mmCIF file of C-alpha atoms in Angstrom:
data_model
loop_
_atom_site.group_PDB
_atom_site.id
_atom_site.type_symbol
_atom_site.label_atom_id
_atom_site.label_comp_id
_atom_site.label_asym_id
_atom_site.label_seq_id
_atom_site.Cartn_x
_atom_site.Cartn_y
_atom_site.Cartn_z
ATOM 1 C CA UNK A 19 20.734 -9.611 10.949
ATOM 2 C CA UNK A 20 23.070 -9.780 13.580
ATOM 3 C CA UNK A 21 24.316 -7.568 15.400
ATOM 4 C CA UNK A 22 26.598 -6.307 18.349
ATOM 5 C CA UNK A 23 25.109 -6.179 21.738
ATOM 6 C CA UNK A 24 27.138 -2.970 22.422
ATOM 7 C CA UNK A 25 29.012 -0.420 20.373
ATOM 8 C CA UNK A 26 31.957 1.533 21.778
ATOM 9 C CA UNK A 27 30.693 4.608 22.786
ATOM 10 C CA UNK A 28 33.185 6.782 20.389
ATOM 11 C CA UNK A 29 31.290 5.182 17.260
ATOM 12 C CA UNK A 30 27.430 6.139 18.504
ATOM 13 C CA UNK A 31 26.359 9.459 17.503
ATOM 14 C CA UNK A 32 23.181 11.506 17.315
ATOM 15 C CA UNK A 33 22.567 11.191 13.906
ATOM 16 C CA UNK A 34 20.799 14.440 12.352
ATOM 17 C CA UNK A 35 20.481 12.579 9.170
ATOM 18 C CA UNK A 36 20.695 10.080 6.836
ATOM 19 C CA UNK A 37 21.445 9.360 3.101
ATOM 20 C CA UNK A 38 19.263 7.443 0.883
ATOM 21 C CA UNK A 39 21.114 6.042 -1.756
ATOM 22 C CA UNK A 40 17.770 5.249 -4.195
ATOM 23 C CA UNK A 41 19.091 4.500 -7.676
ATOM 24 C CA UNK A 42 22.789 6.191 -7.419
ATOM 25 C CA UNK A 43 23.994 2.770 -8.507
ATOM 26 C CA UNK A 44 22.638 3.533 -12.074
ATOM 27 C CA UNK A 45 23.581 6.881 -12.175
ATOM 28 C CA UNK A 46 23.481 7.078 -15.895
ATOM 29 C CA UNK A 47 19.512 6.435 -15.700
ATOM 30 C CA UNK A 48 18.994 9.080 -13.257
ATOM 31 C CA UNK A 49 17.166 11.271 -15.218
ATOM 32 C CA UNK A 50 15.313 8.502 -17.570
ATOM 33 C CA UNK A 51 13.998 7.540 -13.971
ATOM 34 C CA UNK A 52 13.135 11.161 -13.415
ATOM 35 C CA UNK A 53 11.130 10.924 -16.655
ATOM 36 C CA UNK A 54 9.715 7.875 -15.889
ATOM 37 C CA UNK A 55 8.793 8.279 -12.436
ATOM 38 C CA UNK A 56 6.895 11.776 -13.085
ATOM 39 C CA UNK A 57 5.356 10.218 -15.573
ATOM 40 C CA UNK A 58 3.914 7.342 -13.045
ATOM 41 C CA UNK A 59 2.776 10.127 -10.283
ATOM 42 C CA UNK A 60 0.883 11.511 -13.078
ATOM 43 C CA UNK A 61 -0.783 8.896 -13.949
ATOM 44 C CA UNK A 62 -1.695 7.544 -10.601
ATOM 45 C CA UNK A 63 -3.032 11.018 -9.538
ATOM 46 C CA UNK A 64 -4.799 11.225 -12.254
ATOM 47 C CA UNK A 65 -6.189 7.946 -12.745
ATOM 48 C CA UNK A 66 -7.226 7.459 -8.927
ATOM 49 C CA UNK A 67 -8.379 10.946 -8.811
ATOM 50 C CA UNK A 68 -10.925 9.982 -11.401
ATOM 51 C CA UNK A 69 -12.453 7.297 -9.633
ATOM 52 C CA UNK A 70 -12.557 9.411 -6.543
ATOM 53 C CA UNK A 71 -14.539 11.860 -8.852
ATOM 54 C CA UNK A 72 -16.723 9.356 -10.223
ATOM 55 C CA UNK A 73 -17.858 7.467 -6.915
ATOM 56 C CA UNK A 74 -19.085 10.912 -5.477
ATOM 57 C CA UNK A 75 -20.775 12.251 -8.495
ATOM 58 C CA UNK A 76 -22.465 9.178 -10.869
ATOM 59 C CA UNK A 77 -25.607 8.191 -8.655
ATOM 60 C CA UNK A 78 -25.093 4.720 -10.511
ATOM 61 C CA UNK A 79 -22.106 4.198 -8.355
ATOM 62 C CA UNK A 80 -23.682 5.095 -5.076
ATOM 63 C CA UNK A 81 -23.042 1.461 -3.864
ATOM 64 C CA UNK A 82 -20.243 0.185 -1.065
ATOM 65 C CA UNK A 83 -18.770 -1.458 -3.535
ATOM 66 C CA UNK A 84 -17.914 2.339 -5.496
ATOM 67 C CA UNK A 85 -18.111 3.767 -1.939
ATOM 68 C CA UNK A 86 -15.068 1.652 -0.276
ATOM 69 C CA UNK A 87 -13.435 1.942 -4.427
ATOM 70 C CA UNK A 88 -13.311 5.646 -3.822
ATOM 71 C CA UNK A 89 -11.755 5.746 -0.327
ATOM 72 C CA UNK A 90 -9.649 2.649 -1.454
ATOM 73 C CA UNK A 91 -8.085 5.473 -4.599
ATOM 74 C CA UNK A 92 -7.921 8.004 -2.504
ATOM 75 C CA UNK A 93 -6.027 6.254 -0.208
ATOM 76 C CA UNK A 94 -3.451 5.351 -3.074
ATOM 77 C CA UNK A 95 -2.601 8.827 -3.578
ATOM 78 C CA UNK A 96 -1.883 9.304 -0.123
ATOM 79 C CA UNK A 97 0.267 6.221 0.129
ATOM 80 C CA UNK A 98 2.464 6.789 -2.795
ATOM 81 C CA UNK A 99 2.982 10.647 -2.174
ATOM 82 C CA UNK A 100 4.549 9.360 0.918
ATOM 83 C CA UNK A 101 7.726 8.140 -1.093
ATOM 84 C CA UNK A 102 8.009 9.698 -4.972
ATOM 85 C CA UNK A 103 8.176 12.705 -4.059
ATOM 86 C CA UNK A 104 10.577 12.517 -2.269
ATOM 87 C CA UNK A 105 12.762 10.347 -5.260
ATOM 88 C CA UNK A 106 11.881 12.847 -7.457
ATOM 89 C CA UNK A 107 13.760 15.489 -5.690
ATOM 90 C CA UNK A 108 16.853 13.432 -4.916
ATOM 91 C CA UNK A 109 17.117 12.274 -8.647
ATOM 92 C CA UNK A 110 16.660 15.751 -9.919
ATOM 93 C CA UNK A 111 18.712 17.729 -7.467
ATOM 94 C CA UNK A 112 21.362 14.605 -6.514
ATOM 95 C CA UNK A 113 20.963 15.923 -2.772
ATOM 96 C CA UNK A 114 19.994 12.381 -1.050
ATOM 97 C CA UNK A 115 20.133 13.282 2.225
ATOM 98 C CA UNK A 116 17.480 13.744 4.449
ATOM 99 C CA UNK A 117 16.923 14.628 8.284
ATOM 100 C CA UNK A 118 16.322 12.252 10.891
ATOM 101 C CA UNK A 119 13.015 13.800 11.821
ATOM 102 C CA UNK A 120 11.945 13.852 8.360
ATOM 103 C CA UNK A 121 12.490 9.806 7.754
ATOM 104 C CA UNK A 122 11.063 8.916 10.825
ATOM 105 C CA UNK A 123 8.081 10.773 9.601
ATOM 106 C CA UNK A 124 8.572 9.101 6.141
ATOM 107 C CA UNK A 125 8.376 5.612 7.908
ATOM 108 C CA UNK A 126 5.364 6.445 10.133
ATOM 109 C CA UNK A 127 2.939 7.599 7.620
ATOM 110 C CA UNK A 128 3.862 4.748 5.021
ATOM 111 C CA UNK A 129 3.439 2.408 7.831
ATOM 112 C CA UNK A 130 -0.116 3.659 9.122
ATOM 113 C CA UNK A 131 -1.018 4.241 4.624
ATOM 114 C CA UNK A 132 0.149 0.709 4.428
ATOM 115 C CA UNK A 133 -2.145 -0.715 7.581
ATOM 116 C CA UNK A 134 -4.917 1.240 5.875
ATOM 117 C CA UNK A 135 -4.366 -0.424 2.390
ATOM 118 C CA UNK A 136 -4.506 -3.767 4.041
ATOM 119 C CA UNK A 137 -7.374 -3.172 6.241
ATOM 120 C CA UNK A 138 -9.604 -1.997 3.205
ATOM 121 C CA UNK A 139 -8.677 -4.750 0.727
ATOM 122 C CA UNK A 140 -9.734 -6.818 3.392
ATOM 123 C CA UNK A 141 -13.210 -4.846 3.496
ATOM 124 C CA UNK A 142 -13.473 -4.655 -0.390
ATOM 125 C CA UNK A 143 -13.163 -8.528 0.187
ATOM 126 C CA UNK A 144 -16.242 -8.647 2.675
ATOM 127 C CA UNK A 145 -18.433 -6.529 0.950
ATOM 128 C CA UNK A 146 -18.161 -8.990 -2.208
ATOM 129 C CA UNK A 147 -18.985 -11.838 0.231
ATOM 130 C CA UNK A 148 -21.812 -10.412 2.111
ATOM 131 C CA UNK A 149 -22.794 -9.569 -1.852
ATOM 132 C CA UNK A 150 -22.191 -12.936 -3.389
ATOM 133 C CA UNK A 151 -23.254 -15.086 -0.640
ATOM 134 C CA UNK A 152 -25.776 -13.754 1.398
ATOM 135 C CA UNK A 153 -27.430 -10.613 -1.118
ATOM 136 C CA UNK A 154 -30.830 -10.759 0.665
ATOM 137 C CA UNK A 155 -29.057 -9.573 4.101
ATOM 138 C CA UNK A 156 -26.498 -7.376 1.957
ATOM 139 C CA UNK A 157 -28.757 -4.309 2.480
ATOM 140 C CA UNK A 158 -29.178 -4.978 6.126
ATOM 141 C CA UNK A 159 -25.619 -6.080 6.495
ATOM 142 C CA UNK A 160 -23.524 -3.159 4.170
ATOM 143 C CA UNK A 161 -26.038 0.001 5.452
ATOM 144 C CA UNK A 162 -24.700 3.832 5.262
ATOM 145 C CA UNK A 163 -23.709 3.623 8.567
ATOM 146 C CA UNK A 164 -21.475 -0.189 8.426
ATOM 147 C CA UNK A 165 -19.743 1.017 5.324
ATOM 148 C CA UNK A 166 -18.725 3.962 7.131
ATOM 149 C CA UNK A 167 -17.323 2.130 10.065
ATOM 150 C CA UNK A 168 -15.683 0.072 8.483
ATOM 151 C CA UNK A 169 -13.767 3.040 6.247
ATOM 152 C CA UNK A 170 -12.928 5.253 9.518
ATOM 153 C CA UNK A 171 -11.708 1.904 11.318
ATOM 154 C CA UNK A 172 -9.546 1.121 8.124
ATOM 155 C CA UNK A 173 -7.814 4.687 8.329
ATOM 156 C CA UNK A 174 -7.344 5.058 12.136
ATOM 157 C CA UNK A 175 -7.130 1.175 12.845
ATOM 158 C CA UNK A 176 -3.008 1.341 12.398
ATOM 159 C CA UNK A 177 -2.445 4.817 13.699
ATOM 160 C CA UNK A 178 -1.256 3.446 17.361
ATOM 161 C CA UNK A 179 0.561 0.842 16.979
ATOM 162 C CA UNK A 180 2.745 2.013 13.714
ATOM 163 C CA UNK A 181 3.324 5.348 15.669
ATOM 164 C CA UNK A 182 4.703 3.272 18.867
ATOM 165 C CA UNK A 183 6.897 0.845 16.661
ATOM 166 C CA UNK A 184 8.442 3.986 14.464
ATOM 167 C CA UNK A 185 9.480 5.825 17.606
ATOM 168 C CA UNK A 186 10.539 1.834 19.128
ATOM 169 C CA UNK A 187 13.129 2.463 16.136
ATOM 170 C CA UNK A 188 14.093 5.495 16.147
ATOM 171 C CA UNK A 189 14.896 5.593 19.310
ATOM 172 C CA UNK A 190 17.398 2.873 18.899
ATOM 173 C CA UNK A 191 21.389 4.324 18.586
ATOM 174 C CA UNK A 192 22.739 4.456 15.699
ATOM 175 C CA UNK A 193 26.475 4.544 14.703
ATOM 176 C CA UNK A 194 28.809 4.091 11.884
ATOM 177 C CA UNK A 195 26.876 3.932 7.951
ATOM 178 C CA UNK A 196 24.324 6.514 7.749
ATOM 179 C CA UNK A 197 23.888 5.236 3.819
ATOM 180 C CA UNK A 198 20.394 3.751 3.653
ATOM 181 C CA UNK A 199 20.277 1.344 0.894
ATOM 182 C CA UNK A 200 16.826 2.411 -0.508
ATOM 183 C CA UNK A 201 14.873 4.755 -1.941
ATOM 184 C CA UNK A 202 12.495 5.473 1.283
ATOM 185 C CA UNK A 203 13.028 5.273 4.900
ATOM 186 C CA UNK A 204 11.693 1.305 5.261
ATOM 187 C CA UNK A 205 11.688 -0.723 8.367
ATOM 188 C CA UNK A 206 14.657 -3.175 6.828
ATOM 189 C CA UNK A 207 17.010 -1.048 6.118
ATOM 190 C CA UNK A 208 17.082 1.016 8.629
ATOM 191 C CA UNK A 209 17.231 -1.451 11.189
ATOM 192 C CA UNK A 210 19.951 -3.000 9.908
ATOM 193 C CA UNK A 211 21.964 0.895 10.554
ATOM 194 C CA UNK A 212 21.111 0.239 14.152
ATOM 195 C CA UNK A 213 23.927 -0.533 16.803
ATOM 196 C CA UNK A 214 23.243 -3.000 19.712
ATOM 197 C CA UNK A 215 20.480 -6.155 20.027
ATOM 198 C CA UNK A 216 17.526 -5.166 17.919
ATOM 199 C CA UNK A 217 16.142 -8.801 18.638
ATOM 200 C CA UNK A 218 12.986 -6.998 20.052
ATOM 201 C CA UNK A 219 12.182 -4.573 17.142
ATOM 202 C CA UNK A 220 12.704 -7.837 14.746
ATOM 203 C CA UNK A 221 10.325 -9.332 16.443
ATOM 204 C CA UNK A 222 7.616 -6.494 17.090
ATOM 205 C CA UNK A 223 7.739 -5.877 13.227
ATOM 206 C CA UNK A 224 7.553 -9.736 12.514
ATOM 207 C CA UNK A 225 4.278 -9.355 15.130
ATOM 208 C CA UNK A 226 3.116 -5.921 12.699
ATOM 209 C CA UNK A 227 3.271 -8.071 9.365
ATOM 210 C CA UNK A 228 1.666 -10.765 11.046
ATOM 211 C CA UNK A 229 -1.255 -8.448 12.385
ATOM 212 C CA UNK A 230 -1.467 -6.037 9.966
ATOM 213 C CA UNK A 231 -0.584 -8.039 6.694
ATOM 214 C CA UNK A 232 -1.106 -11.731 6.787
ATOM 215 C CA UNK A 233 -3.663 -12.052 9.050
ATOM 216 C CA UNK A 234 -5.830 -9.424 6.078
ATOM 217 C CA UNK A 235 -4.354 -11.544 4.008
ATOM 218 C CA UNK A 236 -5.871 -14.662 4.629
ATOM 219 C CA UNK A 237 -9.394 -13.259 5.612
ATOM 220 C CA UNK A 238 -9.432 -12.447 2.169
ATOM 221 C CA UNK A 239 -8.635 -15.703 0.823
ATOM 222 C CA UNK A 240 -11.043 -17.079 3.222
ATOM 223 C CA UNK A 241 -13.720 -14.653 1.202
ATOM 224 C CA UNK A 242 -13.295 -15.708 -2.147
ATOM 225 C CA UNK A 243 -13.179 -19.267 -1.032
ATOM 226 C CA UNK A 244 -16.185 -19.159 0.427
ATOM 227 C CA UNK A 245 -17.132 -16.426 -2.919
ATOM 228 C CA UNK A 246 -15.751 -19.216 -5.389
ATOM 229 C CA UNK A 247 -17.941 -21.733 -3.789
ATOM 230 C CA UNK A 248 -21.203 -19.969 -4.433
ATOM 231 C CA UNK A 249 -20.367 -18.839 -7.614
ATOM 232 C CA UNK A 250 -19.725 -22.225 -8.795
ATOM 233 C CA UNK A 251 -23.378 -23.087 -7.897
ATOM 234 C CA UNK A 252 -24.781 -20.769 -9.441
ATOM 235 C CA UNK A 253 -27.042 -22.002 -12.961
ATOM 236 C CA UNK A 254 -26.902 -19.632 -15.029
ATOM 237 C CA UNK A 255 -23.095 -18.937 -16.912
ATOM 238 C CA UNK A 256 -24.475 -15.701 -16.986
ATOM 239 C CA UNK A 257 -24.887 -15.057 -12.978
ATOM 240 C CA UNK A 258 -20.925 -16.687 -12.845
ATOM 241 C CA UNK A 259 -19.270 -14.579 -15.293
ATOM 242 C CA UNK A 260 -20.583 -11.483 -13.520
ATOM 243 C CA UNK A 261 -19.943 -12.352 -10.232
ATOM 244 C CA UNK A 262 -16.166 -12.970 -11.026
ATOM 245 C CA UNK A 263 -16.189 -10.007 -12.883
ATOM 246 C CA UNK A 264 -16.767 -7.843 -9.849
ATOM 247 C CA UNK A 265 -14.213 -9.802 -8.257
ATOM 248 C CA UNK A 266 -11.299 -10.549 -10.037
ATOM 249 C CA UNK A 267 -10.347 -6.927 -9.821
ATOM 250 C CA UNK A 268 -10.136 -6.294 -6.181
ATOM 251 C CA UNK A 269 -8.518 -10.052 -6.667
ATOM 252 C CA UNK A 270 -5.668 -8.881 -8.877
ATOM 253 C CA UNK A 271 -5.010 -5.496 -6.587
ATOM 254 C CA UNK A 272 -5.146 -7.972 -3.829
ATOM 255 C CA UNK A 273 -1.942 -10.468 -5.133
ATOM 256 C CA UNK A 274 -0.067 -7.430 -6.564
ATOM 257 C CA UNK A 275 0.028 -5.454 -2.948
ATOM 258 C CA UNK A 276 0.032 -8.340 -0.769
ATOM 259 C CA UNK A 277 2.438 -10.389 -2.832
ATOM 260 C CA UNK A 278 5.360 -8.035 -2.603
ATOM 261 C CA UNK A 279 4.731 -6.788 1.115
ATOM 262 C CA UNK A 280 4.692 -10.511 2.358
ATOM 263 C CA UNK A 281 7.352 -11.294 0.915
ATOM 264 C CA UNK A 282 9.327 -7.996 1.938
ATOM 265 C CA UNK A 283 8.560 -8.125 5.809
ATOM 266 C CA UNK A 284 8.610 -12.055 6.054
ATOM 267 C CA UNK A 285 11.862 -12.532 4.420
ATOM 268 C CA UNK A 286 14.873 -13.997 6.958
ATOM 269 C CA UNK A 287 16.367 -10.894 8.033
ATOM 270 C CA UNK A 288 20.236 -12.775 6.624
ATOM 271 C CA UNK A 289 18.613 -13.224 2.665
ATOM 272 C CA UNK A 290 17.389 -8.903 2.707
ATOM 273 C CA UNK A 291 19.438 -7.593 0.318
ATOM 274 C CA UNK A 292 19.397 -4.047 -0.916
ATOM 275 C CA UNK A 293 18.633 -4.670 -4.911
ATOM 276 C CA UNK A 294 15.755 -6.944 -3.858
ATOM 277 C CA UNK A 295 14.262 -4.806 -1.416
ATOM 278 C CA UNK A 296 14.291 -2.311 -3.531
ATOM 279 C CA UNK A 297 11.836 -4.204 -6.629
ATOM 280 C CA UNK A 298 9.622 -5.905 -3.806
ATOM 281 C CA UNK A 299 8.620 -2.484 -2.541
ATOM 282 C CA UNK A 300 8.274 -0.687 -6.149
ATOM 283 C CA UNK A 301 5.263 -2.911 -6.108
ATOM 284 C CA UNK A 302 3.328 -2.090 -3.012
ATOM 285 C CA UNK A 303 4.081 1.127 -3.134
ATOM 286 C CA UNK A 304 4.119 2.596 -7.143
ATOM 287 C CA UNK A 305 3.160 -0.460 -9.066
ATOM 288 C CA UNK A 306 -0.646 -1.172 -7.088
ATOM 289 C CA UNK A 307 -1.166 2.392 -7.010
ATOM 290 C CA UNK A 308 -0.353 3.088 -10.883
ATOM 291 C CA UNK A 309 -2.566 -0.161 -12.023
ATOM 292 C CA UNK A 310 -5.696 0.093 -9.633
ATOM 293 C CA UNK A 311 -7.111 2.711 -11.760
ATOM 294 C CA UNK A 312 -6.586 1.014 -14.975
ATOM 295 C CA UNK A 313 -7.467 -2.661 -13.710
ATOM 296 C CA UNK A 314 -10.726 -1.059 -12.381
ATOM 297 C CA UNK A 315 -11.593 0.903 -15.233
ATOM 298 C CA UNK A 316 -10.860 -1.938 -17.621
ATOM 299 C CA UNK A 317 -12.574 -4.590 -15.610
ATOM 300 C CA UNK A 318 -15.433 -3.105 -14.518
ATOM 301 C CA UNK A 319 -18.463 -2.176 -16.830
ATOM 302 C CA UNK A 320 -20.277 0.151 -14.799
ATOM 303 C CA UNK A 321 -17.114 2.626 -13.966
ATOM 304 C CA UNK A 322 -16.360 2.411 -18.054
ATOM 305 C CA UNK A 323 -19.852 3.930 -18.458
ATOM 306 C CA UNK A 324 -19.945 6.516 -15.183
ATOM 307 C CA UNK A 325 -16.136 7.833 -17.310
ATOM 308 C CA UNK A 326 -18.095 8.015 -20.796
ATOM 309 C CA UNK A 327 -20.796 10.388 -19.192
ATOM 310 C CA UNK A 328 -18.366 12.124 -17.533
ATOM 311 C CA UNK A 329 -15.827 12.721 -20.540
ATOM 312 C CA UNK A 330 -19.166 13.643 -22.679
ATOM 313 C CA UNK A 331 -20.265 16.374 -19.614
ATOM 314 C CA UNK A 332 -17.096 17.776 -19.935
ATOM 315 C CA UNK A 333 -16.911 17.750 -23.631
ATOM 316 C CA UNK A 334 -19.903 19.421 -23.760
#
């Protein structure tokens, strides 16, 4: 992404707002993605609304596991009310703009949501291992007070630095295209709207993926290395096919979220292109959210039961 080191002053503005351009180069699907799209919200509200209900009322799922489950859906309808929204208005109403203040808030709170996600996947991941591989310290180790910790230091953790690298680029001029090529206010393409040597903010968001993505990342393939190992051990087929039971969810949530965002924010800045951009973040931020409640509900015997009782409650 290169850019000039200095604009002529005539071309820098103060920008009061930009345009996201979403899906206007389909424009005879806008409403089939209104359709669609509404359709999605509703399902991830509802879906990860339901385990939220579940983990606080079925004493069966009293557990960390259910405990950092419920915070972990919760936290998915944060994250993705941060963005469809928002493309739900501009496909219905075909008004794309929107204010500078307003994407810079965009940006911010998907940024911190996103730190969040990372930082509890990578809990989820240590719970199973403290569970797995050492279960006679698991009570000691995963106590009332631990679990909640670790869920206050997963939703405050990225508040700093995503706030100071946000205001790092908005404060940056900006001059000529105010057309962002997306359908939220990301890091990538807004950057590449800035004027001058944004060598600096390439690099601090490099240093943000690094910290707040890969680094997650591989703690939680450390896990289930070290997870795999014991289970493998274990005699009894039994023991082996529950253990990766309880796993291989948070496992698929895991490669569907961190998948796309890796590839997204450790991409050469040259090979970003708009269209690709575009799919790589459907996934961490619509796609994980719409399948966690259905891969955990599916997967997972105990949350099947703690549904049944509560569909026959409210049946009866």
């Amino acid at each position: 992404m290169n850019h000039q080191l200095q604009a002529p002053e005539g071309n820098i503005t103060k920008l009061k707002e930009f345009v996201l351009l979403g899906f206007s180069d389909v424009p005879h699907l806008q409403w089939f993605l209104f359709g669609l799209l509404i359709a999605i919200y509703v399902i991830i509200i509802v879906g990860n609304g339901t385990i939220v209900l579940i983990t606080r009322v079925d004493s069966t799922l009293q557990t960390p596991m259910y405990f950092f489950l419920g915070n972990f859906s919760f936290l998915e309808m944060c994250y993705v009310s941060t963005t469809l929204p928002r493309m739900l208005f501009n496909l219905a109403t075909q008004r794309r703009s929107i204010s500078f203040t307003a994407c810079a808030t965009q940006m911010c709170f998907t940024l911190i949501l996103g730190a969040t996600e990372c930082f509890l996947l990578t809990v989820m991941a240590y719970d199973r291992y403290v569970a797995i591989c050492n279960p006679l310290s698991y009570p000691l180790l995963m106590n009332t007070r631990v679990c909640t910790q670790m869920v206050i230091g997963s939703w405050v953790g990225g508040i700093p630095v995503q706030v100071g690298q946000t205001s790092q680029i908005f404060f940056l001029p900006f001059c000529g295209s105010t057309l962002i090529n997306h359908f939220f206010c990301d890091i990538p393409p807004v950057l590449h709207l800035a004027c001058g040597d944004i060598t600096v903010n390439e690099m601090m968001v490099f240093l943000g993926a690094v910290v707040f993505a890969l680094v997650p990342f591989l703690l939680i393939i450390f896990s289930y290395s070290k997870i795999i190992a014991t289970v493998i051990k274990l005699p009894s087929a039994t023991s082996r096919t529950k253990a990766f039971s309880t796993c291989s969810s948070h496992l698929a949530v895991v490669m569907l979220f961190f998948g796309s965002a890796i590839i997204t924010y450790f991409r050469p800045s040259a090979s970003h292109s708009g269209g690709m951009d575009k799919v790589l973040s459907l996934f961490y931020t619509i796609v994980t959210p719409m399948f966690n409640p259905m891969i955990y509900s599916l997967r997972n015997k105990d949350v099947k039961m703690a549904l049944k009782k509560l569909l026959c409650k409210l049946l009866s």
